Coordinates of C-alpha atoms in Angstrom, one line a residue:
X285 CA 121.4 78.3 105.1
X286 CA 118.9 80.5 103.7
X287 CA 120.5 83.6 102.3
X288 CA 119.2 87.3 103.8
X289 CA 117.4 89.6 101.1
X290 CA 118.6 92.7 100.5
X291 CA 116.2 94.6 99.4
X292 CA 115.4 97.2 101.6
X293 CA 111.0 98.6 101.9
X294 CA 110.3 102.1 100.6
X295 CA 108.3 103.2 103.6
X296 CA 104.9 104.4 102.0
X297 CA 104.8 101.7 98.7
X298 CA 103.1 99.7 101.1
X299 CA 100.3 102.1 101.4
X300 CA 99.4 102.0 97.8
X301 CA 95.6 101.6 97.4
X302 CA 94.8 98.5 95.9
X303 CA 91.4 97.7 96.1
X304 CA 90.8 96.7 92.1
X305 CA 93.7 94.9 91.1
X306 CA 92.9 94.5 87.0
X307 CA 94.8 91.1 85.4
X308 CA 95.6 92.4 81.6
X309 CA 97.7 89.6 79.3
X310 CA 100.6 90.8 78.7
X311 CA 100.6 88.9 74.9
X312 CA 97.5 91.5 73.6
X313 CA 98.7 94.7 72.6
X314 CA 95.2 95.8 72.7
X315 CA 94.4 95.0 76.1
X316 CA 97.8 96.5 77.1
X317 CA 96.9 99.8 75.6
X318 CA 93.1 99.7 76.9
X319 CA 94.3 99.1 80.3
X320 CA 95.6 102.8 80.4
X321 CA 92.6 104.4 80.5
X322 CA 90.4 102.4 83.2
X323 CA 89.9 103.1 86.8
X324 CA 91.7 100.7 88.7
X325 CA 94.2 100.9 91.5
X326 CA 96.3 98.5 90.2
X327 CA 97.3 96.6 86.8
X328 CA 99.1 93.5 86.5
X329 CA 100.5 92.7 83.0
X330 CA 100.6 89.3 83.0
X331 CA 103.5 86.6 81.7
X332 CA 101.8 83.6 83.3
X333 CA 98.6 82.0 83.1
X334 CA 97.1 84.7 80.8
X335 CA 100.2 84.1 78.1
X336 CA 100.6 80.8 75.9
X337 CA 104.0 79.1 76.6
X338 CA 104.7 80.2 72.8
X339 CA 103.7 83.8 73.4
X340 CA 105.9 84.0 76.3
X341 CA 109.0 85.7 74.8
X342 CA 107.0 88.3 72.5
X343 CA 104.7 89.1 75.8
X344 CA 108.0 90.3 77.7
X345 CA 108.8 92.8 75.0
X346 CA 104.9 94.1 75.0
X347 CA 105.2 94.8 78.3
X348 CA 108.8 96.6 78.1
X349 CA 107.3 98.7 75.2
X350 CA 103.8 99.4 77.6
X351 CA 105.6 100.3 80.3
X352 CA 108.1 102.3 78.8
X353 CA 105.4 104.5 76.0
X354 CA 102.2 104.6 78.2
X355 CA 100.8 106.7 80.8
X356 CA 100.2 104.7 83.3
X357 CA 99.5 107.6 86.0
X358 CA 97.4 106.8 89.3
X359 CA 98.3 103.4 88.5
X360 CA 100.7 100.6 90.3
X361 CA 102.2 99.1 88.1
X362 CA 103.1 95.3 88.1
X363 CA 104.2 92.2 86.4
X364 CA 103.1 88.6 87.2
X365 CA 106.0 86.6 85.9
X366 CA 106.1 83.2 85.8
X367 CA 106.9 80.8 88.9
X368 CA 110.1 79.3 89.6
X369 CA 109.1 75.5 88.8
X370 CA 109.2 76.8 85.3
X371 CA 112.5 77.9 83.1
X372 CA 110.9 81.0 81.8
X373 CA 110.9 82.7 85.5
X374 CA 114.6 84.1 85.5
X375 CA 114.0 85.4 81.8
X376 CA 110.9 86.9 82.7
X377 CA 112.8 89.0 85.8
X378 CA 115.7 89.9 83.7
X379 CA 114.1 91.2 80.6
X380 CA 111.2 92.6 82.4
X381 CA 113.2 94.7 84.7
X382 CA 116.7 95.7 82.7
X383 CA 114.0 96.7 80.1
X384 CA 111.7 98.8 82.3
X385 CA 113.1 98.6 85.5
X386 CA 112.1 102.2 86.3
X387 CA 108.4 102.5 85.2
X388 CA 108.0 99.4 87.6
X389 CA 106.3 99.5 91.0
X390 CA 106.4 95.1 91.8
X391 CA 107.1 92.0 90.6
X392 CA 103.9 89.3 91.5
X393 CA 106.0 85.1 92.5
X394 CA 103.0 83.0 91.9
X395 CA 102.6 79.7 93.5
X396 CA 104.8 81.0 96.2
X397 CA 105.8 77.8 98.1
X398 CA 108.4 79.0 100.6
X399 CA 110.0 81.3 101.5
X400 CA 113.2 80.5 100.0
X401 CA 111.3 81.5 96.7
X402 CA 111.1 85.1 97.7
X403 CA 114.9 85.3 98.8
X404 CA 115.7 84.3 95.2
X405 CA 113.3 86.7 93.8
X406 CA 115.0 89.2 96.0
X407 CA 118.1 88.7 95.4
X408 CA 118.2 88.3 91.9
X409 CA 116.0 91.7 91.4
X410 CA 118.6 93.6 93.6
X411 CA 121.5 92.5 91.3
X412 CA 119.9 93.7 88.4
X413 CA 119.2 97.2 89.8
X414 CA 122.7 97.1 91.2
X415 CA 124.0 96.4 87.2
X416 CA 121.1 98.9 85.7
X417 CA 121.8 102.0 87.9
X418 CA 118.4 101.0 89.5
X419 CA 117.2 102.3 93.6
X420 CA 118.0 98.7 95.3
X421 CA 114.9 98.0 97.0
X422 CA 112.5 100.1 95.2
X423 CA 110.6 97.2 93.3
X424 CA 108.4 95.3 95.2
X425 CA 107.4 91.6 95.5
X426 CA 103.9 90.6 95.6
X427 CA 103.3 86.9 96.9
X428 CA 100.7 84.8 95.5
X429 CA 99.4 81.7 97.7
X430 CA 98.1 79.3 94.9
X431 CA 98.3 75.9 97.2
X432 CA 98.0 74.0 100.0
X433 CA 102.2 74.3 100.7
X434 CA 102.2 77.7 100.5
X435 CA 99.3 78.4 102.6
X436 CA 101.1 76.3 105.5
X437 CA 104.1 78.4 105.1
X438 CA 102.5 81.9 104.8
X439 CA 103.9 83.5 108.4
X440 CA 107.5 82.7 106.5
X441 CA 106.3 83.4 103.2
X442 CA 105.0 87.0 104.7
X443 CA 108.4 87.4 106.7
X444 CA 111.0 86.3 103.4
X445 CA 111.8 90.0 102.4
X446 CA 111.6 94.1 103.2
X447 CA 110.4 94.2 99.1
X448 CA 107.0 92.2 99.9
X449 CA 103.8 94.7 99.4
X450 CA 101.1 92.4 99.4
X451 CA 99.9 88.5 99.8
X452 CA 97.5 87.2 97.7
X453 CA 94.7 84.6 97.5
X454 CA 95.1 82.5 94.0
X455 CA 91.7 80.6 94.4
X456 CA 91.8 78.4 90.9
X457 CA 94.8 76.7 91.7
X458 CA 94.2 76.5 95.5
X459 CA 90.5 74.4 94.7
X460 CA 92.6 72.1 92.6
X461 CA 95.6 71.8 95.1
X462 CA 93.0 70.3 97.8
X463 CA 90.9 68.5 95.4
X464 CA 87.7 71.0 96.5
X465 CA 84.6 69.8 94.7
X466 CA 83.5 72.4 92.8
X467 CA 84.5 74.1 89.1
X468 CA 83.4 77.6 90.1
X469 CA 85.9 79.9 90.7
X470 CA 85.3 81.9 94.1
X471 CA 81.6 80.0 94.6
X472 CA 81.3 78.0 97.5
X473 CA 81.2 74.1 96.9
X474 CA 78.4 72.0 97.3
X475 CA 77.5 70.0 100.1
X476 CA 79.3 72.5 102.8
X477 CA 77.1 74.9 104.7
X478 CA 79.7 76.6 106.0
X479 CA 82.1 79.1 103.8
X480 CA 85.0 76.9 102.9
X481 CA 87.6 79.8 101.9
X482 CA 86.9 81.4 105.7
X483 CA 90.5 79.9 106.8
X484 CA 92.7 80.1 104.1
X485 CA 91.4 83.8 103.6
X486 CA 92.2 84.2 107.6
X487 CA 95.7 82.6 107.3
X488 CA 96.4 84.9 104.6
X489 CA 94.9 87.9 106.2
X490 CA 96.9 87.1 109.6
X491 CA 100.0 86.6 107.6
X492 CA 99.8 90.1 105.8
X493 CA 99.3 92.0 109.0
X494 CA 101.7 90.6 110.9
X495 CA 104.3 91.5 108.7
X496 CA 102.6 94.9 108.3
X497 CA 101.4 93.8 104.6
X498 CA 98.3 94.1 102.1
X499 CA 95.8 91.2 101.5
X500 CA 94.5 90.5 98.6
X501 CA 91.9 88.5 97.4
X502 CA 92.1 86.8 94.2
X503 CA 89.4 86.6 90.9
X504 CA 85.9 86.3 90.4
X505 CA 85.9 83.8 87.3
X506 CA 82.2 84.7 86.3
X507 CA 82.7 88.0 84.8
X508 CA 79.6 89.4 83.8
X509 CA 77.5 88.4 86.9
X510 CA 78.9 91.4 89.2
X511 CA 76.1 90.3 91.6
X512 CA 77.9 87.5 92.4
X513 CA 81.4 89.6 92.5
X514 CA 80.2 91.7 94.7
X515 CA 79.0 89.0 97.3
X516 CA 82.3 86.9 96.9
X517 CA 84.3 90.7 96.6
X518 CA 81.8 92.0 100.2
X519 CA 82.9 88.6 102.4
X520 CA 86.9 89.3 101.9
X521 CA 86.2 92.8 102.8
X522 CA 84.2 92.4 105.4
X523 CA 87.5 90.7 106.8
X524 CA 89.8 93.2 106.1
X525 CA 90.9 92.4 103.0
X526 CA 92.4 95.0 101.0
X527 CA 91.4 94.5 97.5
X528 CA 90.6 91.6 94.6
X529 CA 91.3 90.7 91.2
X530 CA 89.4 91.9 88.7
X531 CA 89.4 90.3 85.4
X532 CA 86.9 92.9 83.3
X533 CA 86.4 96.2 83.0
X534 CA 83.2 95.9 84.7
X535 CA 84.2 94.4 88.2
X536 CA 86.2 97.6 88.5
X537 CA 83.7 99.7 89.7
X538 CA 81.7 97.2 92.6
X539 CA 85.8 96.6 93.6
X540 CA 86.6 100.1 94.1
X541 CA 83.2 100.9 95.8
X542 CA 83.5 97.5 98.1
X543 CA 86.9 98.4 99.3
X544 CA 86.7 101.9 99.9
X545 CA 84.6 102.9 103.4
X546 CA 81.5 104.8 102.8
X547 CA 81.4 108.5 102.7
X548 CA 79.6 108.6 106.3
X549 CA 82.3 106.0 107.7
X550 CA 85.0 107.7 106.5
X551 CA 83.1 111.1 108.1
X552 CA 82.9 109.2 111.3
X553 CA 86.7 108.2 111.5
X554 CA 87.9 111.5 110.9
X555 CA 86.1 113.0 113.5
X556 CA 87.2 110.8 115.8
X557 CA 90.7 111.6 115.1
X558 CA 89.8 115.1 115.8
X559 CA 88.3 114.7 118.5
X560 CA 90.3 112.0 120.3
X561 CA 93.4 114.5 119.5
X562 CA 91.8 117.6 121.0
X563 CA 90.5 115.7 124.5
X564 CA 94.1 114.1 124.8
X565 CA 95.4 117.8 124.4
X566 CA 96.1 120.2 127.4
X567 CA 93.4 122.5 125.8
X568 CA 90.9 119.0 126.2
X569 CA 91.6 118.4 129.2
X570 CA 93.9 115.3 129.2
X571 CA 91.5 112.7 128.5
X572 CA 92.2 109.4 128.3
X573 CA 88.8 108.7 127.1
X574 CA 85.7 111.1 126.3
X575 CA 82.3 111.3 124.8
X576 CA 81.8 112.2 120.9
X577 CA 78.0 112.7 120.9
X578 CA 76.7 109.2 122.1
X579 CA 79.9 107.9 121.7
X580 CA 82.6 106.9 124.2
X581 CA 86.1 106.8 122.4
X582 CA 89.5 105.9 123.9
X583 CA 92.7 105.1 122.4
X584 CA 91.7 101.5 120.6
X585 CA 88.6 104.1 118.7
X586 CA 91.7 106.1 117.5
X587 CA 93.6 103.0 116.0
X588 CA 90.5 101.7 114.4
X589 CA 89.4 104.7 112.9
X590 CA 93.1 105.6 111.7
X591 CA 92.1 102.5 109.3
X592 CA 89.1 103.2 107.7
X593 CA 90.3 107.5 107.4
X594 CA 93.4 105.9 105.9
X595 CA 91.5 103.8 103.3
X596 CA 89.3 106.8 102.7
X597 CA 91.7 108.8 101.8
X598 CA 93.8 106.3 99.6
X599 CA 90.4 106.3 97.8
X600 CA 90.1 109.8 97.4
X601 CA 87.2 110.7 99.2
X602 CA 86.9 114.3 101.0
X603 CA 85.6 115.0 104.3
X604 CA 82.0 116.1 104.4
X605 CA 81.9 117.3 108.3
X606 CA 84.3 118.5 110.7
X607 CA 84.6 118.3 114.8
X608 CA 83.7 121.1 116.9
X609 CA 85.2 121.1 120.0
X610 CA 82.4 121.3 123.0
X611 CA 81.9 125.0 124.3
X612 CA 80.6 123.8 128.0

């Protein structure tokens, strides 16, 4: 029998804008240090992929010492440790959080499987906090989908535990699980007409929602043609995506702008807050449904446009017009 997880969600972690997600080793002391000072959402110091299987040991101490000395504000903080077909994985969790437990935000599983995976990440992340003197619960758990078995079991994946923040897209590993013809990261492969990450990006997406979750997608391997990023970044967004990998200081940017609304959509969904709030009001006559200019909005306009004001203001922007109830 599978055990429960304990961990219990933090109400507005989930929330965290995340729309640049920058992957930093966490073996170079100078990348850890640069990583401070750039604009992204989010920075992941890295004890996988990014970290020889010699550095490994070393890297966890870096990162204790980053987390611990640097100012990471305006930043989540996070820690890809390694998977749990590897005997680094409980190591990684135990120094990594006793060490710096509280300048932590999540832990990111990759080549998340099953769910089963996450309930032992759970778990053993809540006994530690219970030992350190820690908030239970507070740390999250960020899944990363990295083959074919874990895309199959993403609704469970997405469901394992209260902790999980986000699901992510690993695409390298994913090409490689079902043999996909092609050596480019992120590109489409040759021969197909169609786009042949459309369903695994939908499973994920459809995953993450249900469970009231972010989506991620992950990197962009070619990392100085930020044309390219910005098409691959543009057709996870257009989705509904809510952010991607970056791998360079200079993806940053075209991620934050991609994933943020425009300033005249985010404009546009705040008024139609207002507005939708002062015709449902006594004052507006009780409206189930009125006009805002050539507009007709009801209560699905509210719900759509509560997503793109809330993304707006994650991303800082500031409202450029405001609603003027009608004088006739």
């Amino acid at each position: 029998m599978t055990a429960e997880p304990t961990g219990t969600p933090t109400g507005t972690s989930r929330l965290r804008p995340r729309r640049s997600c920058l992957a930093v080793p966490g073996s170079s002391p100078r990348f850890l240090e640069k990583a401070r000072g750039l604009p992204a959402d989010q920075v992941f110091l890295d004890l996988e992929d990014a970290c020889a299987p010699l550095a490994k040991e070393d890297a966890r101490h870096s990162i204790v010492k980053a987390l611990n000395e640097g100012d990471w504000s305006g930043k989540t903080r996070v820690v890809r440790i390694n998977d749990w077909t590897t005997h680094w994985t409980y190591r990684d969790v135990v120094t990594v959080v006793e060490g710096a437990g509280s300048n932590l935000d999540c832990l990111m599983l990759p080549k998340v499987q099953d769910a089963d995976q996450v309930v032992a990440l759970d778990l053993l992340l809540t006994q530690i906090e219970k030992t350190m003197g820690l908030e239970v619960g507070r740390i999250g758990i960020e899944a990363q989908i990295e083959n074919a078995r874990g895309l199959v079991n993403v609704d469970a994946i997405a469901a394992a535990s209260p902790r999980l923040e986000t699901i992510i897209f690993g695409p390298a590993d994913f090409m490689a699980s079902i043999n996909m013809k092609s050596l480019v990261v992120g590109e489409q492969p040759p021969g197909y007409g169609a786009d042949a990450y459309h369903y695994i990006l939908m499973r994920i997406l459809m995953a993450a929602r249900a469970n009231d979750l972010q989506a991620i997608d992950g990197p962009y391997l070619q990392i100085r043609n930020v044309d390219g990023f910005r098409e691959v970044a543009g057709r996870a967004a257009a989705l509904g995506f809510d952010g991607k990998w970056v791998l360079h200081p200079g993806q940053i940017d075209a991620a934050n702008e991609i994933y943020s609304p425009s300033q005249e959509d985010y404009d546009h969904a705040e008024l139609i807050l207002d507005a939708y709030a002062w015709f449902t009001s006594e004052e507006g006559g009780r409206k189930g449904s009125a006009m805002l200019g050539d507009e007709m909005i009801d209560e699905a306009s509210r719900k759509m446009a509560l997503v793109v004001a809330g993304k707006g203001r994650a991303a800082g922007l500031r409202r450029t017009s405001r609603f003027e109830p009608p004088t006739d």
